[in-house]
mmCIF file of C-alpha atoms and ligand atoms in Angstrom:
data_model
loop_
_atom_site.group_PDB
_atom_site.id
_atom_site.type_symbol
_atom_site.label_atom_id
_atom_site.label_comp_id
_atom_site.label_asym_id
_atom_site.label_seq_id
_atom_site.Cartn_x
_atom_site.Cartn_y
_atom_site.Cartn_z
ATOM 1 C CA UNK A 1 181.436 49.354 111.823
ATOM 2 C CA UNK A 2 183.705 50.242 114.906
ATOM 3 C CA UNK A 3 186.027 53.185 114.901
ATOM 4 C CA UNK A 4 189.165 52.874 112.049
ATOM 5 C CA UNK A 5 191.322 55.073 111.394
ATOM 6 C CA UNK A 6 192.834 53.810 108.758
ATOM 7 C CA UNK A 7 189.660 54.714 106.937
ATOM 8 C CA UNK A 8 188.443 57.922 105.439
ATOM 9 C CA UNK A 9 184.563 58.550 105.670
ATOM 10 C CA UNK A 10 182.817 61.188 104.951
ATOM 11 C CA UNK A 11 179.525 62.050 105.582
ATOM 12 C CA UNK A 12 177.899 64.805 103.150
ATOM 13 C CA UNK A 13 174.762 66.669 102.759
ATOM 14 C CA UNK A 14 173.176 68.413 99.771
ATOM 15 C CA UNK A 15 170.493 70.658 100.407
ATOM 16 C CA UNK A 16 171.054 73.548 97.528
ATOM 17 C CA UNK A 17 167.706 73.533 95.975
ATOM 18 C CA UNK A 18 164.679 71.423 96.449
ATOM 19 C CA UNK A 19 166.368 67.580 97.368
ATOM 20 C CA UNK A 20 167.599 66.978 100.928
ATOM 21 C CA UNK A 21 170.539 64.506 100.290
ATOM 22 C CA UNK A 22 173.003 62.930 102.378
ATOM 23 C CA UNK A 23 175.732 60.429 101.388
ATOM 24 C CA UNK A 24 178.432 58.452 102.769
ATOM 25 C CA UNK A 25 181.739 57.498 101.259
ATOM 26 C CA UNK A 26 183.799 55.008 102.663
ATOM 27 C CA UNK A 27 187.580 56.241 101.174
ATOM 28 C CA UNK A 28 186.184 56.579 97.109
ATOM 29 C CA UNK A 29 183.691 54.592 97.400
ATOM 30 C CA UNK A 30 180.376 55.669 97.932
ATOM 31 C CA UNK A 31 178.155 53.345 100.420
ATOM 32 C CA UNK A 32 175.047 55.458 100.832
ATOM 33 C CA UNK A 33 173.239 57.909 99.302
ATOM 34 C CA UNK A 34 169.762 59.219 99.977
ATOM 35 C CA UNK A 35 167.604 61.584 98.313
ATOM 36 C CA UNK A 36 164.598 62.935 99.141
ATOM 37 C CA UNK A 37 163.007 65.276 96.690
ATOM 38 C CA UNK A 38 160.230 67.485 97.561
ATOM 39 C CA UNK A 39 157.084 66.894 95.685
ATOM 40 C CA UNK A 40 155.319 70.188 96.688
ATOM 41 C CA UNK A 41 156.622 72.214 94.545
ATOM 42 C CA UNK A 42 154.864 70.311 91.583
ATOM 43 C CA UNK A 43 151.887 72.116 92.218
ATOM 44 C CA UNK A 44 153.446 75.642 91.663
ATOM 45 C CA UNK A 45 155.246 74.386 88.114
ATOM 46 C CA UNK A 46 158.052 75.636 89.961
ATOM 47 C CA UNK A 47 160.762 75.923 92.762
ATOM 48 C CA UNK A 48 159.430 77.719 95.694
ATOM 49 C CA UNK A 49 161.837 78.605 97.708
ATOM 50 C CA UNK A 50 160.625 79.831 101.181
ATOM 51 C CA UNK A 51 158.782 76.081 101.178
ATOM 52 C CA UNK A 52 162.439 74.006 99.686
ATOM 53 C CA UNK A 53 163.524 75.324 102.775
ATOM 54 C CA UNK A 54 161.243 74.623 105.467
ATOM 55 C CA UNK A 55 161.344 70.945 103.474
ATOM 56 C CA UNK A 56 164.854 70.776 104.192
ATOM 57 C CA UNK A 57 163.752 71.183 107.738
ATOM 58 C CA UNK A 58 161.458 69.061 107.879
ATOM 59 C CA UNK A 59 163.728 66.195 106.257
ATOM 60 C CA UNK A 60 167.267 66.410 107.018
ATOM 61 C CA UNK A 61 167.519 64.534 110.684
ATOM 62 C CA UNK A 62 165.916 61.852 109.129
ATOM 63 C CA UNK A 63 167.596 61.513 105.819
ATOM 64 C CA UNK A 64 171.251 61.742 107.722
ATOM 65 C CA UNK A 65 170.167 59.072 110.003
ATOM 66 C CA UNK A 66 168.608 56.634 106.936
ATOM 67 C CA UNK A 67 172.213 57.620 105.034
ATOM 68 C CA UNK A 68 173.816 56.290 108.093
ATOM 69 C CA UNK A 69 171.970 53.409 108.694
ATOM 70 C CA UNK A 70 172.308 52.022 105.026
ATOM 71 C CA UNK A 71 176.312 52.492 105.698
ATOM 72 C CA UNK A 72 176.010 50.885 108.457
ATOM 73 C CA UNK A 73 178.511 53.356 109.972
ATOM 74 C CA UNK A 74 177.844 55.245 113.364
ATOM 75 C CA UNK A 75 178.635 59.012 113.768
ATOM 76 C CA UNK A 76 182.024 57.941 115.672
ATOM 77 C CA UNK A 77 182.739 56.383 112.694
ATOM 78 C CA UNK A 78 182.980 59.542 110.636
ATOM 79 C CA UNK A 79 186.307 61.824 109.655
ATOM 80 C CA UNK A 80 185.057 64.536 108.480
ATOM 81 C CA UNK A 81 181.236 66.190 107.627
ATOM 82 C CA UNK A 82 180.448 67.702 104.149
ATOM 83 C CA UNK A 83 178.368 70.242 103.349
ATOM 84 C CA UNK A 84 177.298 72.451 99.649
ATOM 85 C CA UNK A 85 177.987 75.712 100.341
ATOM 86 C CA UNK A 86 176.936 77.296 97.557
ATOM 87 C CA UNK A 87 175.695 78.332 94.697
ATOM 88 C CA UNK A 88 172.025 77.395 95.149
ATOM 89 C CA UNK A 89 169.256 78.909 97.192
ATOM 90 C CA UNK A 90 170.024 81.127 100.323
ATOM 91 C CA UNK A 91 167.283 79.536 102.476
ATOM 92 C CA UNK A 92 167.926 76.087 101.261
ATOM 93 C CA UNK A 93 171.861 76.124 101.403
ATOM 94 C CA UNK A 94 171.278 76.941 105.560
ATOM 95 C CA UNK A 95 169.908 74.155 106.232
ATOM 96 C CA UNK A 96 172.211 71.968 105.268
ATOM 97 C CA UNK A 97 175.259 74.233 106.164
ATOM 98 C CA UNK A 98 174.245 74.624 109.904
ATOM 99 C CA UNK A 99 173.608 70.936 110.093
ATOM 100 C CA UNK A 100 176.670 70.017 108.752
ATOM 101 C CA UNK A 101 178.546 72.697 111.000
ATOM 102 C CA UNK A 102 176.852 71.879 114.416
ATOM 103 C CA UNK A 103 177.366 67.988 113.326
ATOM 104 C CA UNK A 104 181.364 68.671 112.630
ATOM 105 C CA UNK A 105 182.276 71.016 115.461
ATOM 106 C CA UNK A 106 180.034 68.323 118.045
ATOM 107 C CA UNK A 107 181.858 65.563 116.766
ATOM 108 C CA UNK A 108 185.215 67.666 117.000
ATOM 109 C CA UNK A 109 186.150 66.676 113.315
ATOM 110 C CA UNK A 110 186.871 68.578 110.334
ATOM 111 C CA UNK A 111 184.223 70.427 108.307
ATOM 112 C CA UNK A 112 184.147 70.399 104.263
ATOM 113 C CA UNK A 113 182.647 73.560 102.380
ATOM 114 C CA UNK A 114 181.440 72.155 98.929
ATOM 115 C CA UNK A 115 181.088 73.688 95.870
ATOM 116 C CA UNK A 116 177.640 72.833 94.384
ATOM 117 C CA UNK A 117 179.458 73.099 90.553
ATOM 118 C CA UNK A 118 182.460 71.322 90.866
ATOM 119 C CA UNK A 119 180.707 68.458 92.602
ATOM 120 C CA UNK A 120 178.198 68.230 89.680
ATOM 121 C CA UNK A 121 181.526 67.509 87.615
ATOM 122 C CA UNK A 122 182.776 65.194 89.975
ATOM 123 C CA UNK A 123 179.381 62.494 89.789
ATOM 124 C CA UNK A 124 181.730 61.466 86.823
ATOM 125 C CA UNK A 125 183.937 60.123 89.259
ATOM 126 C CA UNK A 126 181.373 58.222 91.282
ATOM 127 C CA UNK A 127 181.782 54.769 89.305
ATOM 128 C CA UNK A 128 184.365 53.733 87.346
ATOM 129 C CA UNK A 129 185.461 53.849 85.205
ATOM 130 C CA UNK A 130 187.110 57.543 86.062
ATOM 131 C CA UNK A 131 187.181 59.621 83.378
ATOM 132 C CA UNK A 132 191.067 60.752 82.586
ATOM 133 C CA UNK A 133 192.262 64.342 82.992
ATOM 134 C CA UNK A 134 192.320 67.058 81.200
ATOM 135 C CA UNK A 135 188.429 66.798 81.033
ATOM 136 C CA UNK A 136 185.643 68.875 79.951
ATOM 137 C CA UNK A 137 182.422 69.053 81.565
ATOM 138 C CA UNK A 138 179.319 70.187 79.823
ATOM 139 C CA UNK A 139 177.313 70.951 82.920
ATOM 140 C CA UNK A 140 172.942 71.417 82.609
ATOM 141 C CA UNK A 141 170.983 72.000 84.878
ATOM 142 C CA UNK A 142 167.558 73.975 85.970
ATOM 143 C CA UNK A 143 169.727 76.788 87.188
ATOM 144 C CA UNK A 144 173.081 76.086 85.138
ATOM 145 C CA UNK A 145 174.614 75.366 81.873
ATOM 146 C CA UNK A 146 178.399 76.207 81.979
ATOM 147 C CA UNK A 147 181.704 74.142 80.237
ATOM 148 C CA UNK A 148 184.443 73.452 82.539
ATOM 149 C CA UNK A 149 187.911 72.693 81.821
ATOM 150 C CA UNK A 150 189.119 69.908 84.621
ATOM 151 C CA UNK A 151 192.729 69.492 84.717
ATOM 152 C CA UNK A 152 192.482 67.802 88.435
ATOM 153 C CA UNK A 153 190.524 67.343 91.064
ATOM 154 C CA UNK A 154 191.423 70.610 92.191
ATOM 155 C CA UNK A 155 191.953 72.816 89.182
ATOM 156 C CA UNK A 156 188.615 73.873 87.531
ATOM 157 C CA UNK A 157 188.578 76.802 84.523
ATOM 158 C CA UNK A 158 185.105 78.054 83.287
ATOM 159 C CA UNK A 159 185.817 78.464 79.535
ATOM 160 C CA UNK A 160 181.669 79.383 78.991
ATOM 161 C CA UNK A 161 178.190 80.004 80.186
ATOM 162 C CA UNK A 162 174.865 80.873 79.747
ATOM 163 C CA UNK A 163 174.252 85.236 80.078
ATOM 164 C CA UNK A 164 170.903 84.630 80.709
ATOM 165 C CA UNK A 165 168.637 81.386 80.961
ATOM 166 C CA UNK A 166 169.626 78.000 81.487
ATOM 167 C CA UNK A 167 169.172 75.252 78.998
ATOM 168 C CA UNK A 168 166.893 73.566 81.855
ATOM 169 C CA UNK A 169 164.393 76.065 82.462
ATOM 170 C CA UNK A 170 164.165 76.072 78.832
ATOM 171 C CA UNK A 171 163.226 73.042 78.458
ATOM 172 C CA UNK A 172 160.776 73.332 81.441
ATOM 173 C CA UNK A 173 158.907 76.572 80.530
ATOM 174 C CA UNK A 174 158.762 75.291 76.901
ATOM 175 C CA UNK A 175 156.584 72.306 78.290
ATOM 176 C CA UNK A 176 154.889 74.440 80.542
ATOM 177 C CA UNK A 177 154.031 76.532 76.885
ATOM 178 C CA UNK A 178 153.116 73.016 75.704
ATOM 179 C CA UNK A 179 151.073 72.153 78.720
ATOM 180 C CA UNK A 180 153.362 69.509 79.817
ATOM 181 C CA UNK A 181 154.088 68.619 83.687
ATOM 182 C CA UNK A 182 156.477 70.245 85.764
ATOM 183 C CA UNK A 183 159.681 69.198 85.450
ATOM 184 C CA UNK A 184 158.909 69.505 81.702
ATOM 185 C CA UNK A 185 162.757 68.340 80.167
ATOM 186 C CA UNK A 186 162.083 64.597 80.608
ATOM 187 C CA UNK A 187 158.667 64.924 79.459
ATOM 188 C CA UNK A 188 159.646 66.398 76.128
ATOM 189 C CA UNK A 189 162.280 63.680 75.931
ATOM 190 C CA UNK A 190 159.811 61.165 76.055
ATOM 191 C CA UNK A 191 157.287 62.635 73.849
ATOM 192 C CA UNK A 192 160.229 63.441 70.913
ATOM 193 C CA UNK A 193 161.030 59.702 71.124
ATOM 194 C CA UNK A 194 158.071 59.272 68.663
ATOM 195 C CA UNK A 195 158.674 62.555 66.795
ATOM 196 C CA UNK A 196 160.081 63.589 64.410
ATOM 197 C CA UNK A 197 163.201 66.622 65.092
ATOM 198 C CA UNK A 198 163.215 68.199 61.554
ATOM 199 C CA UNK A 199 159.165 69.251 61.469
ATOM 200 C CA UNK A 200 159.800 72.900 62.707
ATOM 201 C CA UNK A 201 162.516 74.913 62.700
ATOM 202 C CA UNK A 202 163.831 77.207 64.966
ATOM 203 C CA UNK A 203 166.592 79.777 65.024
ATOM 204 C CA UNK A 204 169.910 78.875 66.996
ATOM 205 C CA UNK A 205 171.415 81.474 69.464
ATOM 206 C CA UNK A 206 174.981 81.067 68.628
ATOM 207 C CA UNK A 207 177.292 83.682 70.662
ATOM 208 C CA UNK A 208 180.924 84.282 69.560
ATOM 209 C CA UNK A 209 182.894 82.548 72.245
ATOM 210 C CA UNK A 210 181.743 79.542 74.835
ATOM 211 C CA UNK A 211 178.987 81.569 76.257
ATOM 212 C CA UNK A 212 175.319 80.125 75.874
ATOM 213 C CA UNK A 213 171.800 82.031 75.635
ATOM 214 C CA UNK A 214 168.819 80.695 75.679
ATOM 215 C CA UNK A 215 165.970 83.506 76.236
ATOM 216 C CA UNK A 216 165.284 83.753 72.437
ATOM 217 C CA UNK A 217 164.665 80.659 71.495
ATOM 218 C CA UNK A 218 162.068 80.825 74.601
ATOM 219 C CA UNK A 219 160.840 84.055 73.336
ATOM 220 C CA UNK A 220 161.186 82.498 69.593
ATOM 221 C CA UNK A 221 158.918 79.470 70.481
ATOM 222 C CA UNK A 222 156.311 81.415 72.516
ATOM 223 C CA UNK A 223 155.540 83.979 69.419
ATOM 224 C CA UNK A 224 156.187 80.547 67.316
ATOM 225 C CA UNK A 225 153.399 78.700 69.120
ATOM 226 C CA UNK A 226 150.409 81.661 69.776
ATOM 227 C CA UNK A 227 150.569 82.041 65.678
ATOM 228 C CA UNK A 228 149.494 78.694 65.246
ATOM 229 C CA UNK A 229 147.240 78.237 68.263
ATOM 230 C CA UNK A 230 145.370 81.471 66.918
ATOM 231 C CA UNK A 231 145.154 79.203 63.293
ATOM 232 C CA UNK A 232 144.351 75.910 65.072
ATOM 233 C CA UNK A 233 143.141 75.778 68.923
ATOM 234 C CA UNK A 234 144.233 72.002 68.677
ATOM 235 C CA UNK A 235 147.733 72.885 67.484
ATOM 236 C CA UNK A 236 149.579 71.388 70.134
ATOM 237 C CA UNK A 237 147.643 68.231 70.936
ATOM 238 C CA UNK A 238 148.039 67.113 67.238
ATOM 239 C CA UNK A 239 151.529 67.963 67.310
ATOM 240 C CA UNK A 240 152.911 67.146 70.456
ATOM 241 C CA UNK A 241 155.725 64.268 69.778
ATOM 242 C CA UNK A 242 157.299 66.764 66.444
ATOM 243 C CA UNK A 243 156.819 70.076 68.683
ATOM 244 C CA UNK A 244 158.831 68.483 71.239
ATOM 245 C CA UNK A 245 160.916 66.692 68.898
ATOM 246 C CA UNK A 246 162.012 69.848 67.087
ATOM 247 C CA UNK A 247 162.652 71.850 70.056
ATOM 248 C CA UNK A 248 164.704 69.295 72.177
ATOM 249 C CA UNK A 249 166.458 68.858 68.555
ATOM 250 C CA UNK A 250 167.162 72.815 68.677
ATOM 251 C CA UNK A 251 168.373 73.236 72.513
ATOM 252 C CA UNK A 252 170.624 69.947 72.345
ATOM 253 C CA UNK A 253 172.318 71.471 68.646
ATOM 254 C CA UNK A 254 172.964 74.679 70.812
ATOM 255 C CA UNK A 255 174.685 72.798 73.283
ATOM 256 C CA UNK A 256 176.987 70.642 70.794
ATOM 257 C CA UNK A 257 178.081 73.493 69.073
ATOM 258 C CA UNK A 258 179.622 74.968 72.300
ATOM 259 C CA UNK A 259 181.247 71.433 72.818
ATOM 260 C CA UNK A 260 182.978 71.165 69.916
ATOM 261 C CA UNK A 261 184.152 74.420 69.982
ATOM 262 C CA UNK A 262 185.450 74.016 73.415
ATOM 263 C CA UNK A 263 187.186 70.298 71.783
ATOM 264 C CA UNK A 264 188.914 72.788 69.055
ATOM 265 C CA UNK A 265 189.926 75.508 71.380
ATOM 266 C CA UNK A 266 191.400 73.310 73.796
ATOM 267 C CA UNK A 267 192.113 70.553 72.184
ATOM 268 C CA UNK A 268 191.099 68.402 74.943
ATOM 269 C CA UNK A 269 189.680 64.826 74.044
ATOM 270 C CA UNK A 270 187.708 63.731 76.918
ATOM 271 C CA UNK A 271 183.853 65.278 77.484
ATOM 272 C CA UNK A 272 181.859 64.829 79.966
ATOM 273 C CA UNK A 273 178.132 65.398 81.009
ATOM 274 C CA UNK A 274 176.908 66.607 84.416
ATOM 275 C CA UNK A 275 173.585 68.376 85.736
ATOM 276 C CA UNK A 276 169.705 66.865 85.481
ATOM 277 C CA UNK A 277 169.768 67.523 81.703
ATOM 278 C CA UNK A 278 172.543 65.117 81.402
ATOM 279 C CA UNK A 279 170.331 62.603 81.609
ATOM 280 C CA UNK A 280 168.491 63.776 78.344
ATOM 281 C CA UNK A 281 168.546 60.947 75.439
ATOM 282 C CA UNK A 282 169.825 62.873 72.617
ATOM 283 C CA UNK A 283 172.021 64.885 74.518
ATOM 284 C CA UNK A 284 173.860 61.409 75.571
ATOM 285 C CA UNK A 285 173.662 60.285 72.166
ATOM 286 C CA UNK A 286 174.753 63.137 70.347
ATOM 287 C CA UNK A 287 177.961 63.309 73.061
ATOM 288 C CA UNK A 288 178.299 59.687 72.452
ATOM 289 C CA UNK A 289 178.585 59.859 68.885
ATOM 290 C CA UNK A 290 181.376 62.467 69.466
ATOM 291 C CA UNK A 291 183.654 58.743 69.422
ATOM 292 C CA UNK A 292 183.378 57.997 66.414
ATOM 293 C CA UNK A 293 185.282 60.596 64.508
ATOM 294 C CA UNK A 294 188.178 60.704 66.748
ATOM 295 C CA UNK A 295 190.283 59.406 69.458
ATOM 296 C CA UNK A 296 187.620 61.134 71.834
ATOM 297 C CA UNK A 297 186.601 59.531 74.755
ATOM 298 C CA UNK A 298 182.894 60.396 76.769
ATOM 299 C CA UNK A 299 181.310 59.861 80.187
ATOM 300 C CA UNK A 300 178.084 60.747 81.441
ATOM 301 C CA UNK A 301 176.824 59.772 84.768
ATOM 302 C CA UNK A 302 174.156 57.522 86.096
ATOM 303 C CA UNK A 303 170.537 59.359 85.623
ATOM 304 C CA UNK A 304 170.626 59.585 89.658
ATOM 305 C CA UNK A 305 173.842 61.596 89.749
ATOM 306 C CA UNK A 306 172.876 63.599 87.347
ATOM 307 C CA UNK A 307 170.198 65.630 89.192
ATOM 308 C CA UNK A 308 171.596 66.748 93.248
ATOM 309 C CA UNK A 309 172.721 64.329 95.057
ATOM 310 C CA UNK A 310 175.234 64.272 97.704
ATOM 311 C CA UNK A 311 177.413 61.187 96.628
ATOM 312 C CA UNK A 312 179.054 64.314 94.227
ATOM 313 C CA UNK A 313 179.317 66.278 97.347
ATOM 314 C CA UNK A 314 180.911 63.512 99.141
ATOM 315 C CA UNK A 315 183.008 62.704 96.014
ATOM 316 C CA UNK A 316 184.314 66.168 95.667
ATOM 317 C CA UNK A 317 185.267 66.549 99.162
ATOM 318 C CA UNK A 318 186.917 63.843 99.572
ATOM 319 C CA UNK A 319 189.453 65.253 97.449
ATOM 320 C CA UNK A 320 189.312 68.050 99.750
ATOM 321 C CA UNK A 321 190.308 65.921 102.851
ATOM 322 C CA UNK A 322 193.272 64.853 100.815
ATOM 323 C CA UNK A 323 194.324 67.893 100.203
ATOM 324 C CA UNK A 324 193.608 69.063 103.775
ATOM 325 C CA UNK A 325 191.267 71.955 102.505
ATOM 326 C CA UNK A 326 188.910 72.262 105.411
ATOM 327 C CA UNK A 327 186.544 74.699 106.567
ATOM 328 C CA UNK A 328 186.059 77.069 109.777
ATOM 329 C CA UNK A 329 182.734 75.721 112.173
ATOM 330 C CA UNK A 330 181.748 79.581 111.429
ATOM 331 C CA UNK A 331 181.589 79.117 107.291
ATOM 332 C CA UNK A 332 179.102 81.264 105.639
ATOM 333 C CA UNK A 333 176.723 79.531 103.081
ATOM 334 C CA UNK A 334 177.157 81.527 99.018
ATOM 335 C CA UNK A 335 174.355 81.515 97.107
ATOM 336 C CA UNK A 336 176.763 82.861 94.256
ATOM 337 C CA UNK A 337 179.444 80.853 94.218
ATOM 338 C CA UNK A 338 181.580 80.379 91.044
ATOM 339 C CA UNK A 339 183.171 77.595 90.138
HETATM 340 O O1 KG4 B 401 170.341 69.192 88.239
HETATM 341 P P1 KG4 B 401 168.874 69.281 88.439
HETATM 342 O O2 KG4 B 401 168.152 68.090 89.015
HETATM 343 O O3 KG4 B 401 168.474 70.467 89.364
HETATM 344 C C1 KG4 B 401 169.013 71.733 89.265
HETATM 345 O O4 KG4 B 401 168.463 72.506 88.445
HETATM 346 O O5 KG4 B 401 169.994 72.006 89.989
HETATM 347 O O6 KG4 B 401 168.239 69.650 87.021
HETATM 348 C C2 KG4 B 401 166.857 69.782 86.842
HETATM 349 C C3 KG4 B 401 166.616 70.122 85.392
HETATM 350 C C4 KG4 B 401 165.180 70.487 85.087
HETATM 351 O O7 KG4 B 401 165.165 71.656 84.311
HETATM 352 C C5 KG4 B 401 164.683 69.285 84.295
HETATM 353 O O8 KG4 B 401 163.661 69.603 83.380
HETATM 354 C C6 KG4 B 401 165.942 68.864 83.585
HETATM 355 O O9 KG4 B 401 166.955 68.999 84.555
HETATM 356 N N1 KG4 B 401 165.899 67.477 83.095
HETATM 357 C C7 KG4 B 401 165.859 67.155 81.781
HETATM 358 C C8 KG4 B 401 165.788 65.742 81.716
HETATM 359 N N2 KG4 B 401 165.793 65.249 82.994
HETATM 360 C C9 KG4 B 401 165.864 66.342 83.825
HETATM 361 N N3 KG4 B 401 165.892 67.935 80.692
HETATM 362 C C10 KG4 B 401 165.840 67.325 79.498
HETATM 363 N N4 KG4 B 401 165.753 65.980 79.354
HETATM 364 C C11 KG4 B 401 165.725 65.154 80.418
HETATM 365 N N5 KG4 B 401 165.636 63.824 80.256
HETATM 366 ZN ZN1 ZN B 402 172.611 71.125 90.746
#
């Protein structure tokens, strides 16, 4: 593709936890998008973030230059250079920052700063068809749960979120309780699929306004599961499909109730999922079946934009470059950013 003007592309890279990404978008429409995800942390049943880093390292040239390649696009080609600035992890989030600034300020073009939350929200807007606004966006993630009121591409509220844990590292140290592979929450979706939910029962955290916990069920499941396992050593192994049944069954009720509180409070009649636990089936479902009472409407996005990516970086700042809302070469990276 020669040089054209009349075009905007942006090129954007995601690098806020352990996937190096890096999408282009050719005006709203994404053309590339590559992910690598790091597979060493598998071993540790957990992030690690001194090695997500030095991954990113590792990674990044040559994920830009496959992202460009599939785009067939050129780095002349390019209006402006994305990056997440936060929140995420420190170490991981300047990688991709310094990239993305030395990239810009070579190129002489104009540098977007990101934020990692809003362009979660914003994989909705990936492929049509576009949800309508006012939204709200049930976001869940390993490091996230929050609800969102979008009344534009540049208007975000936080009406709720989790005070302590979120509803994906609940899932995954559940499984890790259970034995399960790291990341546990699509294991225990597919083992519930032949379970059944109502076999145990579990208490549901339910705080007064939009705000989420989820450290006692955790705590709840753990002093749930070493009373049986000190009855029956095989406990878990004869179990496994209602055990993980019942407690995706629990965690996915605590979300819903927070949804359709959020529908009553604000009246607001279009939901939407975002964040690697979007992709869970009974989540989807359950949001799905939100349609058939009312004149609600829901979206979810394609399992791959659910987890990072950087076509939702790309998406979200290209709203940015509308709007003109560009970033100094000298940009600091925020591991606490809020929405
Ligand atoms: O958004 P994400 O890829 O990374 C961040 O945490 O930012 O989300 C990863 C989380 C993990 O906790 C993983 O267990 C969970 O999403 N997850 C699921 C499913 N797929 C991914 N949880 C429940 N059911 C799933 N199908
Ligand atoms: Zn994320």
């Amino acid at each position: 593709m020669g040089i054209n003007r009349d075009h905007i592309i942006i090129l954007a890279i995601e690098t806020s936890c352990d996937d190096t990404s890096v999408a282009v978008l050719l005006d709203d429409k994404l053309v590339s998008n590559v992910v690598s995800s790091q597979i060493i942390h598998k071993q540790y049943g957990g992030v690690v973030p001194e090695l997500a880093s030095r991954e990113h390292v590792k990674n990044i040239a040559y994920v830009v230059k496959n992202a460009l390649q599939d785009s067939n696009c050129s780095t002349n080609d390019i209006s402006a250079v994305a990056f997440t600035q936060g929140p995420g992890l420190l170490g991981s989030l300047l990688v991709g920052s310094s990239y993305a600034r030395g990239f810009a300020f070579s190129l002489g073009i104009p540098l977007i700063a990101v934020n990692h939350m809003k362009a979660h929200v914003m994989a909705n807007f990936i492929e049509e068809p576009y949800p309508d606004y006012p939204l709200l966006c049930l976001t869940v993630s390993g490091g996230h749960t929050q609800i969102v009121q979008v009344s534009s591409p540049y208007d975000f509220k936080l009406l709720g979120k989790t005070l302590d844990d979120a509803v994906g590292e609940a899932f995954d140290k559940i499984a890790k309780m259970l034995t399960l592979t790291y990341p546990g929450g699509p294991v225990i979706d597919k083992y519930a699929k032949d379970g059944n939910p109502n076999t145990f029962k579990f208490p549901l955290t339910n705080l007064k306004n939009l705000n989420f916990s989820f450290s006692g069920i955790k705590t709840a499941f753990k002093y749930f599961l070493n009373k049986e396992l000190s009855n029956n050593q095989n406990f878990v192994k004869e179990n496994i499909h209602d055990l993980c049944a019942s407690i995706q069954k629990t965690l996915v009720d605590m979300l819903m109730i927070k949804v359709k509180q959020a529908i009553q409070i604000t009246g607001i009649r279009t939901i939407t999922l975002a964040g690697g636990v979007a992709s869970n089936s009974l989540l989807r479902s359950r949001i799905k079946e939100l349609e058939n009472d009312s004149d609600i409407k829901t979206f979810y996005p394609k399992p791959q934009y659910c987890t990072d990516n950087a076509a939702m970086v790309a998406k979200c700042a290209y709203y940015q470059y509308l709007n003109k809302d560009f970033a100094s070469y000298d940009t600091h990276s925020d591991p606490n950013m809020n929405i």
